[in-house]
Tab-separated table of N, CA and C in Angstrom:
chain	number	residue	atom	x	y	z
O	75	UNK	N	0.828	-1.189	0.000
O	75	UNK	CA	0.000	0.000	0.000
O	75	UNK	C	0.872	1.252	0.000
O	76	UNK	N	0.357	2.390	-0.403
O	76	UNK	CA	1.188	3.507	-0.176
O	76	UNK	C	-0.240	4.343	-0.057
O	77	UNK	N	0.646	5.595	0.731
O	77	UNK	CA	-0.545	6.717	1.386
O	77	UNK	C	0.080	7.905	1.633
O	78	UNK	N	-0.339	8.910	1.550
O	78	UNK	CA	0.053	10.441	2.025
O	78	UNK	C	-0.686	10.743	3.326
O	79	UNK	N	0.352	11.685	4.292
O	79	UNK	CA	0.106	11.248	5.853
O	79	UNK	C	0.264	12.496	6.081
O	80	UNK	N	-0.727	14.072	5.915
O	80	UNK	CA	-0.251	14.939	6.277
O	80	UNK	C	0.077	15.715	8.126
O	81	UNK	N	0.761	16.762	7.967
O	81	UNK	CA	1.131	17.166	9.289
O	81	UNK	C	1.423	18.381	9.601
O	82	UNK	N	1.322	18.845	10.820
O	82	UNK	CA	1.737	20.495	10.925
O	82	UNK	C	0.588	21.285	11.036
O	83	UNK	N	-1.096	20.827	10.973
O	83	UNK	CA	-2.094	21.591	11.030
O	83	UNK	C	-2.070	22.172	12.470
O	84	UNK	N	-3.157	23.232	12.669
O	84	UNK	CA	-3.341	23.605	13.921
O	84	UNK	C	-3.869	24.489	14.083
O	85	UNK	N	-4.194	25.359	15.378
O	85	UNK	CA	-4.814	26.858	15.439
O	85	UNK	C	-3.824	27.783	15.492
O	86	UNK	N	-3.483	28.866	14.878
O	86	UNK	CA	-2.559	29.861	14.958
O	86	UNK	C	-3.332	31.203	14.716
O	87	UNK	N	-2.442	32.205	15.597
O	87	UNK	CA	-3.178	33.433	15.219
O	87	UNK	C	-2.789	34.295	13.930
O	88	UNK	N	-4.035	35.229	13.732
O	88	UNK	CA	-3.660	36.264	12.143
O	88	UNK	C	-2.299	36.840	12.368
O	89	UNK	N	-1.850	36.593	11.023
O	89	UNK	CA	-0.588	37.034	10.747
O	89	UNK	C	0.865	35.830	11.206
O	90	UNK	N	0.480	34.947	11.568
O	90	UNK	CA	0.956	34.306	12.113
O	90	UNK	C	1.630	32.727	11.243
O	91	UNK	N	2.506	31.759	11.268
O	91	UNK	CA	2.907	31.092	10.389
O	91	UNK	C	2.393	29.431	10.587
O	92	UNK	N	2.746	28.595	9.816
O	92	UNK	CA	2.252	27.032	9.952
O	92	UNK	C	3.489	26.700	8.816
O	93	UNK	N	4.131	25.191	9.438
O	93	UNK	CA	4.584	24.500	8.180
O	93	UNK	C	4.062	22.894	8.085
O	94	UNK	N	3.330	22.987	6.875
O	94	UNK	CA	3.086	21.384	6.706
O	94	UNK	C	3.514	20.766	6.101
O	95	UNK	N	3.166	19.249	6.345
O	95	UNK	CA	4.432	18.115	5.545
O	95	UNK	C	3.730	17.358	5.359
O	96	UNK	N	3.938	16.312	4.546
O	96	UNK	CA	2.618	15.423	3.938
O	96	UNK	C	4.289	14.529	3.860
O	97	UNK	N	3.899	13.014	3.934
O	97	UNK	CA	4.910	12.158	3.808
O	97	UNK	C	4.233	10.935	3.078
O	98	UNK	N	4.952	10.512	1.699
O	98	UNK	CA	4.819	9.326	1.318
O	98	UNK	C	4.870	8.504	1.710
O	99	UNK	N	4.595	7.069	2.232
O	99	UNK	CA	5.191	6.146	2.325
O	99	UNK	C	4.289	4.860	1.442
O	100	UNK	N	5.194	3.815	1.811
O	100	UNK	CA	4.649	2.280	1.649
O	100	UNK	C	5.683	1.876	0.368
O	101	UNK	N	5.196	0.923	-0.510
O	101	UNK	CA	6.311	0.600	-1.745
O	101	UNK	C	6.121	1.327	-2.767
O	102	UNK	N	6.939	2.289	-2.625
O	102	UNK	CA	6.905	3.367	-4.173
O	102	UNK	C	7.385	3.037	-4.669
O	103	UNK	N	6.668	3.185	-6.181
O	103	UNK	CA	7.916	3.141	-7.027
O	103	UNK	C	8.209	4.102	-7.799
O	104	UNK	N	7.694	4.848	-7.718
O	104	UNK	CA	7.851	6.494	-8.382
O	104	UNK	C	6.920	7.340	-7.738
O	105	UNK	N	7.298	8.271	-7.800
O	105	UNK	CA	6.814	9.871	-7.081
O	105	UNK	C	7.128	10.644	-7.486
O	106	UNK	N	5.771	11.226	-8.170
O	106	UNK	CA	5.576	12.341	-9.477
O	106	UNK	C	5.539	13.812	-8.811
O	107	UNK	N	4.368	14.223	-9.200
O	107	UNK	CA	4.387	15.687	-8.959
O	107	UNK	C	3.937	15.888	-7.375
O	108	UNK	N	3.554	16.848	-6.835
O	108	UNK	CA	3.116	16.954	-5.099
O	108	UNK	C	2.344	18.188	-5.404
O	109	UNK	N	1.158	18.407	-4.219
O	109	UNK	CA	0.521	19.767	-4.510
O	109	UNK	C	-0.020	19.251	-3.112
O	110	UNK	N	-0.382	20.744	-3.244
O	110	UNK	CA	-1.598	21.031	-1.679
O	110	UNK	C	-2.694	22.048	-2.411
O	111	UNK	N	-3.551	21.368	-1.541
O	111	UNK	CA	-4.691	21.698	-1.900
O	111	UNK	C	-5.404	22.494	-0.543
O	112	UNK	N	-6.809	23.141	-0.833
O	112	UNK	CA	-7.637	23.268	0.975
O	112	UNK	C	-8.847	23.218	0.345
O	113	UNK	N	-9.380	23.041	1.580
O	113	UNK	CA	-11.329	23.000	1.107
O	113	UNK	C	-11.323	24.194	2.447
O	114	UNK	N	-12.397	24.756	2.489
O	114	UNK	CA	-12.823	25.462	3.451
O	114	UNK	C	-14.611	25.060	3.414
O	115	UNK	N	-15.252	25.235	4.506
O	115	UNK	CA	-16.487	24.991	4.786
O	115	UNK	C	-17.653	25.393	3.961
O	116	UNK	N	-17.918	24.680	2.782
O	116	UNK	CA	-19.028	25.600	1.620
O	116	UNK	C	-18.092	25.801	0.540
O	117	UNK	N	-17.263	25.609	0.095
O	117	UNK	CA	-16.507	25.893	-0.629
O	117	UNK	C	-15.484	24.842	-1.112
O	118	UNK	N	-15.380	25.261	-2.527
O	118	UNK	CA	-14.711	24.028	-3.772
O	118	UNK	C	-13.365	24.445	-2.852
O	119	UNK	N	-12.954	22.633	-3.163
O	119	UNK	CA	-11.586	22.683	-2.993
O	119	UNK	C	-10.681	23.044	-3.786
O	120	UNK	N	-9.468	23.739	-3.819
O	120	UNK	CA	-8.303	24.616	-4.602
O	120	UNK	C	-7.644	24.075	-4.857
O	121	UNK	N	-6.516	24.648	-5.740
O	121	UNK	CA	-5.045	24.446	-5.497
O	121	UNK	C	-4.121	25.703	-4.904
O	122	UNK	N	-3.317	24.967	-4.017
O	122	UNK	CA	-2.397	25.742	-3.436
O	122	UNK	C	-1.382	26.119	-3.975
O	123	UNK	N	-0.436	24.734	-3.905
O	123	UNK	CA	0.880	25.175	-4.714
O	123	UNK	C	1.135	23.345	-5.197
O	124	UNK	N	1.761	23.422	-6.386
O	124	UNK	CA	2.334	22.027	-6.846
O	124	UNK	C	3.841	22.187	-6.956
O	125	UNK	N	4.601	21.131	-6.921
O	125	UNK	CA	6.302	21.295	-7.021
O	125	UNK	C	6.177	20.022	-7.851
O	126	UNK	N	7.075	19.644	-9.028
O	126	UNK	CA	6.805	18.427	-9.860
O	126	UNK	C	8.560	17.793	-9.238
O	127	UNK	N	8.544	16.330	-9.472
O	127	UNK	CA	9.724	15.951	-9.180
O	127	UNK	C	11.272	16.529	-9.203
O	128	UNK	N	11.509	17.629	-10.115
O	128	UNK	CA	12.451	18.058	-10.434
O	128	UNK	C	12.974	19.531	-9.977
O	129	UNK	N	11.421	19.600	-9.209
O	129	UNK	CA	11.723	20.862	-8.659
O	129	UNK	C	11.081	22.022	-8.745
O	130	UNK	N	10.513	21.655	-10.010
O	130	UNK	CA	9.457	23.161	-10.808
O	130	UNK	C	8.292	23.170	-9.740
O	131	UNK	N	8.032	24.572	-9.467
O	131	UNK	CA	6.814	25.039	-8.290
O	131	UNK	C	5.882	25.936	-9.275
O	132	UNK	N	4.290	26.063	-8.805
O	132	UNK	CA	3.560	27.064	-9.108
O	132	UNK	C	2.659	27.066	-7.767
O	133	UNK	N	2.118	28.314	-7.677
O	133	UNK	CA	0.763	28.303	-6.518
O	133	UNK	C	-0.180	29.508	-7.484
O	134	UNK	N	-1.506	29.126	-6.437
O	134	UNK	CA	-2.329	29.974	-6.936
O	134	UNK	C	-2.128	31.246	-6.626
O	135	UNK	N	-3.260	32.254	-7.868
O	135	UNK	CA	-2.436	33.589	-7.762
O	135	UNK	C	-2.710	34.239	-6.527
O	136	UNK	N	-3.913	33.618	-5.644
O	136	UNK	CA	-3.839	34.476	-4.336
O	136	UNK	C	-3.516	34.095	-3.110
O	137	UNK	N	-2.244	32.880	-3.476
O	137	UNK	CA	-1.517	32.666	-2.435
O	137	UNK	C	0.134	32.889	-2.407
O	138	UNK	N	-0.153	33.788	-3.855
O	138	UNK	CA	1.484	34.056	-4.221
O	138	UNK	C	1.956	34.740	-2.925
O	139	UNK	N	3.632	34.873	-2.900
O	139	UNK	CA	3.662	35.671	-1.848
O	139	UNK	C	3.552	35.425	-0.565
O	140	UNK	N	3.084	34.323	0.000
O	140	UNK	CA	2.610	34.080	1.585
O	140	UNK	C	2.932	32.485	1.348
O	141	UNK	N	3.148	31.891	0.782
O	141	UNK	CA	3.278	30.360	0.736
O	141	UNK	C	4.814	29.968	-0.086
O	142	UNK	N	5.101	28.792	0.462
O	142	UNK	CA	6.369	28.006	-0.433
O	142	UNK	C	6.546	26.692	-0.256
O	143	UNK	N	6.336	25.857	-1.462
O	143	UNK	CA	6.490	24.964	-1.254
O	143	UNK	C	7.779	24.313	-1.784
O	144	UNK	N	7.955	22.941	-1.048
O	144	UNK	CA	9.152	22.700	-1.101
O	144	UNK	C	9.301	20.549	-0.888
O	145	UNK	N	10.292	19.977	-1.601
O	145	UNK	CA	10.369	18.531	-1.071
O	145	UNK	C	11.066	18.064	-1.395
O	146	UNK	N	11.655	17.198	-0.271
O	146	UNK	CA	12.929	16.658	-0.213
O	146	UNK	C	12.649	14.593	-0.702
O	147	UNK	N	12.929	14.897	-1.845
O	147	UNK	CA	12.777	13.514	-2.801
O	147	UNK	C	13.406	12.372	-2.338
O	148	UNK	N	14.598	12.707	-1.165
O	148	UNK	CA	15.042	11.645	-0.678
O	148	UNK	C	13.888	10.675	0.647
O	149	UNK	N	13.184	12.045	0.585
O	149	UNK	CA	12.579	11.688	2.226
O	149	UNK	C	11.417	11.059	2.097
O	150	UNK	N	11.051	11.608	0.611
O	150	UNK	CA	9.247	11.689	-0.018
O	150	UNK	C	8.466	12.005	0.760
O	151	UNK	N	8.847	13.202	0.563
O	151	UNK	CA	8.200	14.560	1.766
O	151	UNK	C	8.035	15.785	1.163
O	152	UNK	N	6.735	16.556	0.792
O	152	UNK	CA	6.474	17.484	0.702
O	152	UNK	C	6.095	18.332	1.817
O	153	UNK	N	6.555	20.001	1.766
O	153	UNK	CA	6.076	20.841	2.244
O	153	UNK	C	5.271	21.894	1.819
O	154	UNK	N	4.790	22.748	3.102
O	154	UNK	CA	4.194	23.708	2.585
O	154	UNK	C	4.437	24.879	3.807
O	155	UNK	N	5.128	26.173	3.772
O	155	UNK	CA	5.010	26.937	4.511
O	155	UNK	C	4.540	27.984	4.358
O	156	UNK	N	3.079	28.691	5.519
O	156	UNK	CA	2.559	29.206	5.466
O	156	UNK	C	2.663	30.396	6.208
O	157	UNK	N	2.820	31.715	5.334
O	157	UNK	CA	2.997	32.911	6.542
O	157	UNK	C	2.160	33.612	6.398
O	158	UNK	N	1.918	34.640	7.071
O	158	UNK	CA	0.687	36.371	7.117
O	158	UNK	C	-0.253	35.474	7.071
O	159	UNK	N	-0.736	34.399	7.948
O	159	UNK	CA	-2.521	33.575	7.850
O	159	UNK	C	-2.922	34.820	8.267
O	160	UNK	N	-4.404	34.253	7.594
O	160	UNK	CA	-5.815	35.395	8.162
O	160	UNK	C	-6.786	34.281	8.323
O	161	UNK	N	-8.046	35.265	8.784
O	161	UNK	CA	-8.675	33.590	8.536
O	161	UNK	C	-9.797	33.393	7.748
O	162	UNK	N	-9.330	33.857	6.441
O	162	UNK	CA	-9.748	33.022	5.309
O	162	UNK	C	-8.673	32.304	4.793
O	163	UNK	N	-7.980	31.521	5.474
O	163	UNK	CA	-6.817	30.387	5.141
O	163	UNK	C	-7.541	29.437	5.979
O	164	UNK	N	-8.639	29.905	6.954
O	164	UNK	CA	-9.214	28.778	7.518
O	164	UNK	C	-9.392	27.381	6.863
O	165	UNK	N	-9.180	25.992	6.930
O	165	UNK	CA	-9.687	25.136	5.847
O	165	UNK	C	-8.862	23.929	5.897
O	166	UNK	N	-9.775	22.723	5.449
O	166	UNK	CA	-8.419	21.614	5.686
O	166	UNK	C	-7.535	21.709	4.045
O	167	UNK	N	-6.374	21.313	4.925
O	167	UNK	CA	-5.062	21.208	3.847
O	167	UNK	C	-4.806	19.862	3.519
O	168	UNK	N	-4.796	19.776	1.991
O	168	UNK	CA	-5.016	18.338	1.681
O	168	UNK	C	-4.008	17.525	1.091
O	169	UNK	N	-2.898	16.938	1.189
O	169	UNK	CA	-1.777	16.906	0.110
O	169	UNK	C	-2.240	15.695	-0.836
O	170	UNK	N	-1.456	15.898	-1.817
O	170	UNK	CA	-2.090	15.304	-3.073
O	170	UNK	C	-1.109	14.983	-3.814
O	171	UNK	N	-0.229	13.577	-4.614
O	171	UNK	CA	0.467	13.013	-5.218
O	171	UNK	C	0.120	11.892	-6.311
O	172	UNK	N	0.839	12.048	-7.252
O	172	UNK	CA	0.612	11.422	-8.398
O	172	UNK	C	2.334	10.258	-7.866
O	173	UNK	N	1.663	9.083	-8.049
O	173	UNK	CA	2.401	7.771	-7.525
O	173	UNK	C	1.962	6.499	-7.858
O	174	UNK	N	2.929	5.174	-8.175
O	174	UNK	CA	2.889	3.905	-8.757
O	174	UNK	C	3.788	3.448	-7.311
O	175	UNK	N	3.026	2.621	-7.185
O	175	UNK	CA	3.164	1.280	-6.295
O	175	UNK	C	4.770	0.209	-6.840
O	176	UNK	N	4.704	-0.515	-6.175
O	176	UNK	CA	5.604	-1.692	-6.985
O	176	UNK	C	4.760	-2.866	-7.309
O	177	UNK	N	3.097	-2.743	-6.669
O	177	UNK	CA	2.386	-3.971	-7.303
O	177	UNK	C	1.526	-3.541	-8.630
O	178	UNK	N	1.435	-2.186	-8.801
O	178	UNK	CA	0.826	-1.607	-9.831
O	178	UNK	C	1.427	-0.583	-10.439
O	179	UNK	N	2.489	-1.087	-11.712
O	179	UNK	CA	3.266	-0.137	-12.261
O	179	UNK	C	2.318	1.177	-12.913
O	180	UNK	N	1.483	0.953	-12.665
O	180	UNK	CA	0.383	2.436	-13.028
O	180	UNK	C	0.371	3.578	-12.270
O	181	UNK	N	0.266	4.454	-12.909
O	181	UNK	CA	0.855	5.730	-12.124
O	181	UNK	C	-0.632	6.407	-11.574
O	182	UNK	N	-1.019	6.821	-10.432
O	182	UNK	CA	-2.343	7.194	-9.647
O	182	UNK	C	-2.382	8.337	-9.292
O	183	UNK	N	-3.398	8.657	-8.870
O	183	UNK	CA	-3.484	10.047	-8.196
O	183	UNK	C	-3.847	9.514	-6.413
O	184	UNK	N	-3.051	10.220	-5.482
O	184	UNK	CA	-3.616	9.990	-4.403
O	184	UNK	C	-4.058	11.435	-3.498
O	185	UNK	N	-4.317	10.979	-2.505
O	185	UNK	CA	-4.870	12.167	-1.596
O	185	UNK	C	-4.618	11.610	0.019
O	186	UNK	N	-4.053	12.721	0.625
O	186	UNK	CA	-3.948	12.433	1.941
O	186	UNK	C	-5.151	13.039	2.920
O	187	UNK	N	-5.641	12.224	4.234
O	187	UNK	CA	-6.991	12.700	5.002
O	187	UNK	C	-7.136	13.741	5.554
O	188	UNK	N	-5.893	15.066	5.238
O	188	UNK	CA	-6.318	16.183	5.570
O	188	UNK	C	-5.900	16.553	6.445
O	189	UNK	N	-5.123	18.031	7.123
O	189	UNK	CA	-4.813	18.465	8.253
O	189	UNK	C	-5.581	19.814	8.097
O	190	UNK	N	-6.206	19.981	9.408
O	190	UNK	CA	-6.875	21.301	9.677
O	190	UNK	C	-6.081	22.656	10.088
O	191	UNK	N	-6.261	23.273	9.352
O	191	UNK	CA	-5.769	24.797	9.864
O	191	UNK	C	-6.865	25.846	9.960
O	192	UNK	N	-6.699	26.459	11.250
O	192	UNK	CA	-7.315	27.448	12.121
O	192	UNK	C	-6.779	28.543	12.309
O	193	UNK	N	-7.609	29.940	11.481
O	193	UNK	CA	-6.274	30.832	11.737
O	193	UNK	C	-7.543	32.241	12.661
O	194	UNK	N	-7.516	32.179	13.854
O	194	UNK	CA	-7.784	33.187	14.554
O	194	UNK	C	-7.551	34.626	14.619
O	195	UNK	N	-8.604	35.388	14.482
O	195	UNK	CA	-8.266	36.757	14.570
O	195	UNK	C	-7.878	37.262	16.113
């Protein structure tokens, strides 16, 4: 099996920072691109920021500026660090990887169960 295991959610106050990490594990056999995503309450889930294996990053345009993502390919570990929250960053953070198994050379989309972030005024 393999799964994304995110981490680092929590309550923090406005203006204030979070770093999350989402970790691959189980039998990989490749590990493609990485992104984070959020849902907030009533509302479609986004994209945050994606980093593809090699390094290339984008985020959305209204999280330019306040976010960076980042992952260390040895670890199969993505990040995401978050600064200036308000709280419309309220929302769970979802990490999300494109990955093949070693029992299914097919390449998948997965999704990890989400870490909550709370950002208090």
């Amino acid at each position: 099996q393999v799964q994304l295991v995110e981490s680092g959610g929590g309550l923090v106050q406005t203006g204030g920072s979070l770093r999350l990490s989402c970790v691959a594990s189980g039998s990989i056999f490749s590990l493609g691109i990485m992104g984070w995503y959020r849902q907030a309450p009533g509302k479609q889930r986004e994209l945050v920021a994606y980093i593809e294996s090699g390094g290339s990053k984008d985020y959305a345009d209204s999280m330019k500026g306040r976010v960076a993502i980042s992952r260390d390919n040895a670890a199969n570990t993505v990040y995401l660090q978050m600064n200036n929250l308000t709280p419309e960053d309220t929302a769970v953070y979802y990490c999300n990887a494109d990955m093949a198994a070693y029992s299914d050379y097919r390449v998948h989309n997965y999704w990890g169960q989400g870490t909550q972030v709370t950002v208090s005024s």
